Amino acid sequence: GSSIMPGKINPVIAESLVMVCAQVAGNDATIAMAGQSGNFELNVMLPVAAYNLLQSIEILAGAVDNFRIRCIDGLKATGRGPEMVERGLALVTALVPEIGYDRAAAIAHQSVISGRTIKAVALESSGLTSDHLDELLDPRRMTGLNP
């Protein structure tokens, strides 16, 4: 399998965080069930609720700290982010309502083959203006960050 690939880095830390989140979700279900078991001002299930809440806090804090130390610390943003977004094929999905799936797919294909941006290819083959393409292909608008 993939474990014999030289230089491969297995995602075990991220996977362990997902497992902890699954355990916390299970603990939450137990806490909810315990909360439903109260009668009047007495809940005999309070110990199991407290146990699961405290366990969730402990394991989630440990897993997040481990993830931070082993996966996040040391990461540095580079100036390539905007360029990578501009060259990303995901932008072409914004063209589908305007020009249709087939034409948008052809633009994506041509972008890959030519190494040019989606906007550059769309500008010459879609019939859309540069200003309209800027509006359609704005990643902030597409992600809801700048509606």
Tab-separated table of N, CA and C in Angstrom:
chain	number	residue	atom	x	y	z
A	1	GLY	N	0.804	-1.189	0.000
A	1	GLY	CA	0.000	0.000	0.000
A	1	GLY	C	0.843	1.247	0.000
A	2	SER	N	0.191	2.337	0.352
A	2	SER	CA	0.842	3.642	0.293
A	2	SER	C	1.911	3.805	1.364
A	3	SER	N	1.910	2.960	2.391
A	3	SER	CA	2.893	3.126	3.463
A	3	SER	C	4.309	2.787	3.019
A	4	ILE	N	4.476	2.165	1.846
A	4	ILE	CA	5.826	1.873	1.373
A	4	ILE	C	6.373	2.984	0.482
A	5	MET	N	5.571	4.033	0.262
A	5	MET	CA	6.023	5.135	-0.580
A	5	MET	C	7.063	5.960	0.170
A	6	PRO	N	8.267	6.116	-0.391
A	6	PRO	CA	9.293	6.921	0.273
A	6	PRO	C	8.831	8.369	0.423
A	7	GLY	N	9.054	8.926	1.593
A	7	GLY	CA	8.722	10.325	1.813
A	7	GLY	C	7.268	10.611	2.115
A	8	LYS	N	6.436	9.572	2.112
A	8	LYS	CA	5.014	9.804	2.378
A	8	LYS	C	4.835	10.175	3.845
A	9	ILE	N	4.014	11.159	4.072
A	9	ILE	CA	3.695	11.572	5.440
A	9	ILE	C	2.255	11.175	5.704
A	10	ASN	N	2.065	10.265	6.632
A	10	ASN	CA	0.724	9.790	6.942
A	10	ASN	C	-0.007	10.807	7.812
A	11	PRO	N	-1.296	10.964	7.599
A	11	PRO	CA	-2.075	11.981	8.314
A	11	PRO	C	-2.604	11.510	9.664
A	12	VAL	N	-1.797	10.782	10.427
A	12	VAL	CA	-2.297	10.170	11.659
A	12	VAL	C	-2.710	11.193	12.707
A	13	ILE	N	-2.054	12.335	12.761
A	13	ILE	CA	-2.424	13.341	13.765
A	13	ILE	C	-3.801	13.911	13.435
A	14	ALA	N	-4.028	14.250	12.190
A	14	ALA	CA	-5.345	14.755	11.788
A	14	ALA	C	-6.414	13.683	11.986
A	15	GLU	N	-6.078	12.445	11.653
A	15	GLU	CA	-7.038	11.351	11.843
A	15	GLU	C	-7.348	11.135	13.317
A	16	SER	N	-6.351	11.298	14.180
A	16	SER	CA	-6.605	11.126	15.613
A	16	SER	C	-7.522	12.227	16.128
A	17	LEU	N	-7.399	13.423	15.590
A	17	LEU	CA	-8.296	14.508	15.981
A	17	LEU	C	-9.733	14.194	15.562
A	18	VAL	N	-9.898	13.626	14.391
A	18	VAL	CA	-11.238	13.228	13.934
A	18	VAL	C	-11.816	12.157	14.855
A	19	MET	N	-10.977	11.202	15.265
A	19	MET	CA	-11.455	10.159	16.190
A	19	MET	C	-11.890	10.756	17.523
A	20	VAL	N	-11.120	11.701	18.028
A	20	VAL	CA	-11.485	12.351	19.287
A	20	VAL	C	-12.810	13.095	19.122
A	21	CYS	N	-12.986	13.756	17.995
A	21	CYS	CA	-14.257	14.455	17.748
A	21	CYS	C	-15.425	13.476	17.718
A	22	ALA	N	-15.214	12.290	17.171
A	22	ALA	CA	-16.266	11.267	17.174
A	22	ALA	C	-16.592	10.848	18.600
A	23	GLN	N	-15.570	10.690	19.431
A	23	GLN	CA	-15.795	10.330	20.835
A	23	GLN	C	-16.558	11.436	21.559
A	24	VAL	N	-16.191	12.682	21.300
A	24	VAL	CA	-16.876	13.816	21.930
A	24	VAL	C	-18.340	13.856	21.487
A	25	ALA	N	-18.607	13.566	20.221
A	25	ALA	CA	-19.996	13.523	19.749
A	25	ALA	C	-20.771	12.424	20.467
A	26	GLY	N	-20.139	11.282	20.664
A	26	GLY	CA	-20.775	10.203	21.423
A	26	GLY	C	-21.024	10.603	22.865
A	27	ASN	N	-20.043	11.278	23.461
A	27	ASN	CA	-20.219	11.772	24.829
A	27	ASN	C	-21.374	12.764	24.900
A	28	ASP	N	-21.502	13.599	23.875
A	28	ASP	CA	-22.596	14.569	23.841
A	28	ASP	C	-23.951	13.864	23.817
A	29	ALA	N	-24.044	12.789	23.049
A	29	ALA	CA	-25.295	12.022	23.015
A	29	ALA	C	-25.602	11.440	24.394
A	30	THR	N	-24.577	10.957	25.070
A	30	THR	CA	-24.763	10.420	26.425
A	30	THR	C	-25.211	11.519	27.382
A	31	ILE	N	-24.596	12.691	27.270
A	31	ILE	CA	-24.968	13.818	28.131
A	31	ILE	C	-26.418	14.227	27.872
A	32	ALA	N	-26.817	14.261	26.609
A	32	ALA	CA	-28.199	14.618	26.273
A	32	ALA	C	-29.174	13.604	26.852
A	33	MET	N	-28.844	12.328	26.715
A	33	MET	CA	-29.709	11.283	27.268
A	33	MET	C	-29.788	11.401	28.790
A	34	ALA	N	-28.664	11.691	29.411
A	34	ALA	CA	-28.650	11.847	30.867
A	34	ALA	C	-29.504	13.041	31.282
A	35	GLY	N	-29.443	14.102	30.506
A	35	GLY	CA	-30.235	15.286	30.814
A	35	GLY	C	-31.729	15.034	30.739
A	36	GLN	N	-32.125	14.108	29.895
A	36	GLN	CA	-33.549	13.779	29.748
A	36	GLN	C	-34.052	12.896	30.884
A	37	SER	N	-33.154	12.404	31.674
A	37	SER	CA	-33.538	11.456	32.724
A	37	SER	C	-33.864	12.125	34.052
A	38	GLY	N	-33.824	13.440	34.064
A	38	GLY	CA	-34.111	14.133	35.315
A	38	GLY	C	-35.601	14.181	35.607
A	39	ASN	N	-35.941	13.988	36.860
A	39	ASN	CA	-37.325	14.106	37.309
A	39	ASN	C	-37.370	15.134	38.423
A	40	PHE	N	-38.247	16.100	38.260
A	40	PHE	CA	-38.373	17.173	39.236
A	40	PHE	C	-37.016	17.862	39.373
A	41	GLU	N	-36.449	17.921	40.537
A	41	GLU	CA	-35.151	18.573	40.714
A	41	GLU	C	-34.038	17.553	40.919
A	42	LEU	N	-34.319	16.317	40.606
A	42	LEU	CA	-33.347	15.257	40.843
A	42	LEU	C	-33.002	14.591	39.516
A	43	ASN	N	-31.721	14.448	39.265
A	43	ASN	CA	-31.289	13.719	38.081
A	43	ASN	C	-30.220	12.725	38.515
A	44	VAL	N	-30.635	11.467	38.566
A	44	VAL	CA	-29.706	10.428	39.008
A	44	VAL	C	-28.612	10.167	37.977
A	45	MET	N	-28.764	10.725	36.776
A	45	MET	CA	-27.767	10.525	35.718
A	45	MET	C	-26.705	11.629	35.700
A	46	LEU	N	-26.760	12.549	36.640
A	46	LEU	CA	-25.794	13.637	36.676
A	46	LEU	C	-24.343	13.151	36.701
A	47	PRO	N	-24.006	12.104	37.432
A	47	PRO	CA	-22.606	11.645	37.409
A	47	PRO	C	-22.123	11.220	36.016
A	48	VAL	N	-22.971	10.533	35.252
A	48	VAL	CA	-22.534	10.111	33.911
A	48	VAL	C	-22.418	11.320	32.984
A	49	ALA	N	-23.295	12.305	33.159
A	49	ALA	CA	-23.198	13.526	32.360
A	49	ALA	C	-21.905	14.266	32.689
A	50	ALA	N	-21.612	14.410	33.964
A	50	ALA	CA	-20.393	15.108	34.378
A	50	ALA	C	-19.146	14.373	33.897
A	51	TYR	N	-19.148	13.057	34.037
A	51	TYR	CA	-17.999	12.255	33.606
A	51	TYR	C	-17.734	12.468	32.114
A	52	ASN	N	-18.791	12.389	31.300
A	52	ASN	CA	-18.625	12.524	29.851
A	52	ASN	C	-18.248	13.944	29.450
A	53	LEU	N	-18.789	14.930	30.149
A	53	LEU	CA	-18.418	16.312	29.860
A	53	LEU	C	-16.942	16.548	30.171
A	54	LEU	N	-16.502	16.115	31.331
A	54	LEU	CA	-15.097	16.305	31.704
A	54	LEU	C	-14.157	15.525	30.790
A	55	GLN	N	-14.559	14.307	30.410
A	55	GLN	CA	-13.732	13.534	29.482
A	55	GLN	C	-13.635	14.250	28.139
A	56	SER	N	-14.751	14.786	27.659
A	56	SER	CA	-14.748	15.502	26.378
A	56	SER	C	-13.807	16.695	26.418
A	57	ILE	N	-13.886	17.466	27.486
A	57	ILE	CA	-13.004	18.634	27.622
A	57	ILE	C	-11.543	18.198	27.613
A	58	GLU	N	-11.235	17.159	28.364
A	58	GLU	CA	-9.849	16.694	28.481
A	58	GLU	C	-9.306	16.157	27.156
A	59	ILE	N	-10.050	15.276	26.508
A	59	ILE	CA	-9.506	14.660	25.289
A	59	ILE	C	-9.495	15.638	24.119
A	60	LEU	N	-10.485	16.523	24.049
A	60	LEU	CA	-10.502	17.493	22.959
A	60	LEU	C	-9.382	18.514	23.129
A	61	ALA	N	-9.163	18.973	24.345
A	61	ALA	CA	-8.064	19.916	24.591
A	61	ALA	C	-6.721	19.276	24.238
A	62	GLY	N	-6.531	18.031	24.620
A	62	GLY	CA	-5.277	17.339	24.305
A	62	GLY	C	-5.090	17.126	22.813
A	63	ALA	N	-6.154	16.728	22.135
A	63	ALA	CA	-6.056	16.460	20.698
A	63	ALA	C	-5.807	17.740	19.908
A	64	VAL	N	-6.483	18.815	20.281
A	64	VAL	CA	-6.289	20.087	19.585
A	64	VAL	C	-4.881	20.616	19.831
A	65	ASP	N	-4.387	20.486	21.038
A	65	ASP	CA	-3.026	20.923	21.341
A	65	ASP	C	-2.009	20.101	20.546
A	66	ASN	N	-2.202	18.795	20.485
A	66	ASN	CA	-1.324	17.922	19.705
A	66	ASN	C	-1.358	18.304	18.223
A	67	PHE	N	-2.559	18.570	17.698
A	67	PHE	CA	-2.709	18.972	16.300
A	67	PHE	C	-1.979	20.298	16.048
A	68	ARG	N	-2.131	21.232	16.970
A	68	ARG	CA	-1.449	22.521	16.829
A	68	ARG	C	0.063	22.336	16.790
A	69	ILE	N	0.587	21.561	17.733
A	69	ILE	CA	2.035	21.366	17.835
A	69	ILE	C	2.587	20.639	16.612
A	70	ARG	N	1.924	19.590	16.183
A	70	ARG	CA	2.480	18.729	15.134
A	70	ARG	C	2.058	19.099	13.712
A	71	CYS	N	0.986	19.881	13.582
A	71	CYS	CA	0.493	20.175	12.230
A	71	CYS	C	0.394	21.663	11.898
A	72	ILE	N	0.212	22.510	12.886
A	72	ILE	CA	-0.024	23.925	12.615
A	72	ILE	C	1.208	24.784	12.883
A	73	ASP	N	1.841	24.574	14.035
A	73	ASP	CA	3.018	25.381	14.371
A	73	ASP	C	4.055	25.286	13.256
A	74	GLY	N	4.611	26.405	12.897
A	74	GLY	CA	5.643	26.423	11.865
A	74	GLY	C	5.113	26.695	10.469
A	75	LEU	N	3.802	26.604	10.284
A	75	LEU	CA	3.249	26.934	8.972
A	75	LEU	C	3.384	28.428	8.734
A	76	LYS	N	3.728	28.784	7.527
A	76	LYS	CA	3.859	30.191	7.183
A	76	LYS	C	3.094	30.461	5.893
A	77	ALA	N	2.307	31.504	5.917
A	77	ALA	CA	1.603	31.915	4.701
A	77	ALA	C	2.621	32.491	3.731
A	78	THR	N	2.401	32.243	2.472
A	78	THR	CA	3.276	32.802	1.443
A	78	THR	C	2.461	33.753	0.578
A	79	GLY	N	3.131	34.442	-0.270
A	79	GLY	CA	2.455	35.346	-1.193
A	79	GLY	C	1.801	34.631	-2.357
A	80	ARG	N	1.915	33.320	-2.408
A	80	ARG	CA	1.375	32.558	-3.540
A	80	ARG	C	-0.125	32.312	-3.442
A	81	GLY	N	-0.717	32.577	-2.282
A	81	GLY	CA	-2.135	32.286	-2.092
A	81	GLY	C	-3.039	32.899	-3.146
A	82	PRO	N	-2.974	34.218	-3.349
A	82	PRO	CA	-3.842	34.824	-4.363
A	82	PRO	C	-3.614	34.263	-5.769
A	83	GLU	N	-2.357	34.007	-6.106
A	83	GLU	CA	-2.055	33.431	-7.428
A	83	GLU	C	-2.665	32.038	-7.562
A	84	MET	N	-2.563	31.246	-6.500
A	84	MET	CA	-3.107	29.892	-6.553
A	84	MET	C	-4.630	29.917	-6.673
A	85	VAL	N	-5.275	30.870	-6.004
A	85	VAL	CA	-6.729	31.003	-6.131
A	85	VAL	C	-7.079	31.403	-7.559
A	86	GLU	N	-6.347	32.364	-8.103
A	86	GLU	CA	-6.613	32.840	-9.458
A	86	GLU	C	-6.418	31.730	-10.495
A	87	ARG	N	-5.498	30.822	-10.225
A	87	ARG	CA	-5.234	29.729	-11.161
A	87	ARG	C	-6.061	28.480	-10.854
A	88	GLY	N	-6.812	28.513	-9.774
A	88	GLY	CA	-7.598	27.348	-9.375
A	88	GLY	C	-8.782	27.098	-10.296
A	89	LEU	N	-8.998	25.844	-10.596
A	89	LEU	CA	-10.097	25.482	-11.492
A	89	LEU	C	-11.468	25.648	-10.852
A	90	ALA	N	-11.532	25.738	-9.536
A	90	ALA	CA	-12.826	25.889	-8.869
A	90	ALA	C	-13.540	27.156	-9.322
A	91	LEU	N	-12.797	28.166	-9.728
A	91	LEU	CA	-13.412	29.417	-10.167
A	91	LEU	C	-14.359	29.219	-11.341
A	92	VAL	N	-14.088	28.225	-12.158
A	92	VAL	CA	-14.896	28.039	-13.365
A	92	VAL	C	-16.356	27.714	-13.041
A	93	THR	N	-16.617	27.206	-11.847
A	93	THR	CA	-18.007	26.877	-11.489
A	93	THR	C	-18.892	28.115	-11.498
A	94	ALA	N	-18.313	29.287	-11.253
A	94	ALA	CA	-19.094	30.524	-11.263
A	94	ALA	C	-19.564	30.893	-12.666
A	95	LEU	N	-18.947	30.319	-13.671
A	95	LEU	CA	-19.335	30.619	-15.053
A	95	LEU	C	-20.507	29.773	-15.532
A	96	VAL	N	-20.759	28.666	-14.878
A	96	VAL	CA	-21.793	27.726	-15.341
A	96	VAL	C	-23.154	28.387	-15.520
A	97	PRO	N	-23.655	29.177	-14.559
A	97	PRO	CA	-24.973	29.797	-14.774
A	97	PRO	C	-25.000	30.766	-15.957
A	98	GLU	N	-23.865	31.336	-16.296
A	98	GLU	CA	-23.797	32.314	-17.385
A	98	GLU	C	-23.635	31.673	-18.759
A	99	ILE	N	-22.769	30.649	-18.846
A	99	ILE	CA	-22.428	30.101	-20.169
A	99	ILE	C	-22.728	28.616	-20.309
A	100	GLY	N	-23.164	27.975	-19.237
A	100	GLY	CA	-23.482	26.550	-19.292
A	100	GLY	C	-22.304	25.671	-18.905
A	101	TYR	N	-22.656	24.455	-18.516
A	101	TYR	CA	-21.657	23.510	-18.014
A	101	TYR	C	-20.626	23.151	-19.080
A	102	ASP	N	-21.078	22.819	-20.281
A	102	ASP	CA	-20.152	22.345	-21.313
A	102	ASP	C	-19.120	23.407	-21.687
A	103	ARG	N	-19.570	24.646	-21.849
A	103	ARG	CA	-18.625	25.712	-22.201
A	103	ARG	C	-17.669	25.999	-21.039
A	104	ALA	N	-18.183	25.951	-19.811
A	104	ALA	CA	-17.321	26.173	-18.644
A	104	ALA	C	-16.284	25.058	-18.530
A	105	ALA	N	-16.706	23.820	-18.782
A	105	ALA	CA	-15.771	22.689	-18.737
A	105	ALA	C	-14.693	22.835	-19.806
A	106	ALA	N	-15.077	23.318	-20.977
A	106	ALA	CA	-14.099	23.527	-22.046
A	106	ALA	C	-13.086	24.605	-21.648
A	107	ILE	N	-13.553	25.632	-20.968
A	107	ILE	CA	-12.649	26.685	-20.493
A	107	ILE	C	-11.681	26.115	-19.460
A	108	ALA	N	-12.187	25.299	-18.542
A	108	ALA	CA	-11.320	24.671	-17.541
A	108	ALA	C	-10.269	23.803	-18.221
A	109	HIS	N	-10.699	23.018	-19.193
A	109	HIS	CA	-9.780	22.136	-19.916
A	109	HIS	C	-8.700	22.959	-20.623
A	110	GLN	N	-9.102	24.016	-21.302
A	110	GLN	CA	-8.145	24.858	-22.014
A	110	GLN	C	-7.189	25.549	-21.041
A	111	SER	N	-7.683	25.913	-19.872
A	111	SER	CA	-6.837	26.536	-18.851
A	111	SER	C	-5.732	25.581	-18.409
A	112	VAL	N	-6.098	24.319	-18.209
A	112	VAL	CA	-5.112	23.312	-17.799
A	112	VAL	C	-4.080	23.102	-18.899
A	113	ILE	N	-4.551	22.941	-20.114
A	113	ILE	CA	-3.646	22.666	-21.240
A	113	ILE	C	-2.692	23.840	-21.492
A	114	SER	N	-3.233	25.060	-21.438
A	114	SER	CA	-2.428	26.231	-21.792
A	114	SER	C	-1.647	26.820	-20.624
A	115	GLY	N	-2.053	26.475	-19.396
A	115	GLY	CA	-1.400	27.049	-18.225
A	115	GLY	C	-1.851	28.473	-17.931
A	116	ARG	N	-2.897	28.919	-18.613
A	116	ARG	CA	-3.418	30.275	-18.388
A	116	ARG	C	-4.549	30.244	-17.370
A	117	THR	N	-4.881	31.402	-16.848
A	117	THR	CA	-5.942	31.483	-15.848
A	117	THR	C	-7.310	31.265	-16.490
A	118	ILE	N	-8.274	30.930	-15.640
A	118	ILE	CA	-9.658	30.781	-16.099
A	118	ILE	C	-10.120	32.083	-16.749
A	119	LYS	N	-9.814	33.211	-16.110
A	119	LYS	CA	-10.255	34.495	-16.656
A	119	LYS	C	-9.673	34.738	-18.041
A	120	ALA	N	-8.379	34.466	-18.224
A	120	ALA	CA	-7.739	34.713	-19.522
A	120	ALA	C	-8.390	33.886	-20.620
A	121	VAL	N	-8.650	32.627	-20.333
A	121	VAL	CA	-9.276	31.757	-21.338
A	121	VAL	C	-10.722	32.184	-21.570
A	122	ALA	N	-11.446	32.477	-20.496
A	122	ALA	CA	-12.855	32.864	-20.620
A	122	ALA	C	-13.001	34.180	-21.365
A	123	LEU	N	-12.064	35.080	-21.178
A	123	LEU	CA	-12.131	36.378	-21.833
A	123	LEU	C	-12.122	36.242	-23.351
A	124	GLU	N	-11.353	35.281	-23.843
A	124	GLU	CA	-11.272	35.130	-25.302
A	124	GLU	C	-12.319	34.183	-25.878
A	125	SER	N	-12.956	33.363	-25.024
A	125	SER	CA	-13.858	32.360	-25.605
A	125	SER	C	-15.292	32.390	-25.082
A	126	SER	N	-15.580	33.198	-24.071
A	126	SER	CA	-16.928	33.150	-23.494
A	126	SER	C	-17.846	34.250	-23.990
A	127	GLY	N	-17.270	35.327	-24.506
A	127	GLY	CA	-18.085	36.467	-24.894
A	127	GLY	C	-18.412	37.391	-23.728
A	128	LEU	N	-17.930	37.064	-22.539
A	128	LEU	CA	-18.171	37.901	-21.367
A	128	LEU	C	-17.094	38.979	-21.278
A	129	THR	N	-17.468	40.140	-20.766
A	129	THR	CA	-16.511	41.242	-20.647
A	129	THR	C	-15.560	41.006	-19.479
A	130	SER	N	-14.459	41.737	-19.500
A	130	SER	CA	-13.476	41.624	-18.431
A	130	SER	C	-14.088	42.026	-17.089
A	131	ASP	N	-14.865	43.107	-17.076
A	131	ASP	CA	-15.493	43.551	-15.826
A	131	ASP	C	-16.480	42.519	-15.299
A	132	HIS	N	-17.261	41.928	-16.204
A	132	HIS	CA	-18.238	40.920	-15.772
A	132	HIS	C	-17.522	39.667	-15.254
A	133	LEU	N	-16.432	39.291	-15.911
A	133	LEU	CA	-15.645	38.144	-15.436
A	133	LEU	C	-15.033	38.437	-14.070
A	134	ASP	N	-14.547	39.661	-13.868
A	134	ASP	CA	-14.010	40.024	-12.549
A	134	ASP	C	-15.074	39.849	-11.473
A	135	GLU	N	-16.291	40.258	-11.789
A	135	GLU	CA	-17.390	40.123	-10.832
A	135	GLU	C	-17.725	38.651	-10.585
A	136	LEU	N	-17.846	37.879	-11.658
A	136	LEU	CA	-18.212	36.465	-11.523
A	136	LEU	C	-17.129	35.647	-10.830
A	137	LEU	N	-15.881	35.935	-11.142
A	137	LEU	CA	-14.770	35.117	-10.657
A	137	LEU	C	-14.155	35.643	-9.360
A	138	ASP	N	-14.851	36.533	-8.679
A	138	ASP	CA	-14.352	37.065	-7.410
A	138	ASP	C	-14.517	36.008	-6.326
A	139	PRO	N	-13.406	35.466	-5.807
A	139	PRO	CA	-13.515	34.394	-4.808
A	139	PRO	C	-14.207	34.841	-3.521
A	140	ARG	N	-14.102	36.124	-3.190
A	140	ARG	CA	-14.798	36.607	-1.984
A	140	ARG	C	-16.308	36.501	-2.164
A	141	ARG	N	-16.797	36.845	-3.337
A	141	ARG	CA	-18.230	36.736	-3.606
A	141	ARG	C	-18.658	35.274	-3.631
A	142	MET	N	-17.809	34.427	-4.201
A	142	MET	CA	-18.145	33.002	-4.313
A	142	MET	C	-18.204	32.318	-2.950
A	143	THR	N	-17.402	32.795	-1.999
A	143	THR	CA	-17.361	32.158	-0.681
A	143	THR	C	-18.251	32.851	0.335
A	144	GLY	N	-18.916	33.905	-0.081
A	144	GLY	CA	-19.803	34.611	0.830
A	144	GLY	C	-19.086	35.585	1.739
A	145	LEU	N	-17.801	35.823	1.505
A	145	LEU	CA	-17.049	36.747	2.350
A	145	LEU	C	-17.283	38.201	1.964
A	146	ASN	N	-17.786	38.423	0.761
A	146	ASN	CA	-18.049	39.775	0.281
A	146	ASN	C	-19.254	39.717	-0.654
A	147	PRO	N	-20.452	39.570	-0.096
A	147	PRO	CA	-21.639	39.344	-0.945
A	147	PRO	C	-21.974	40.463	-1.886
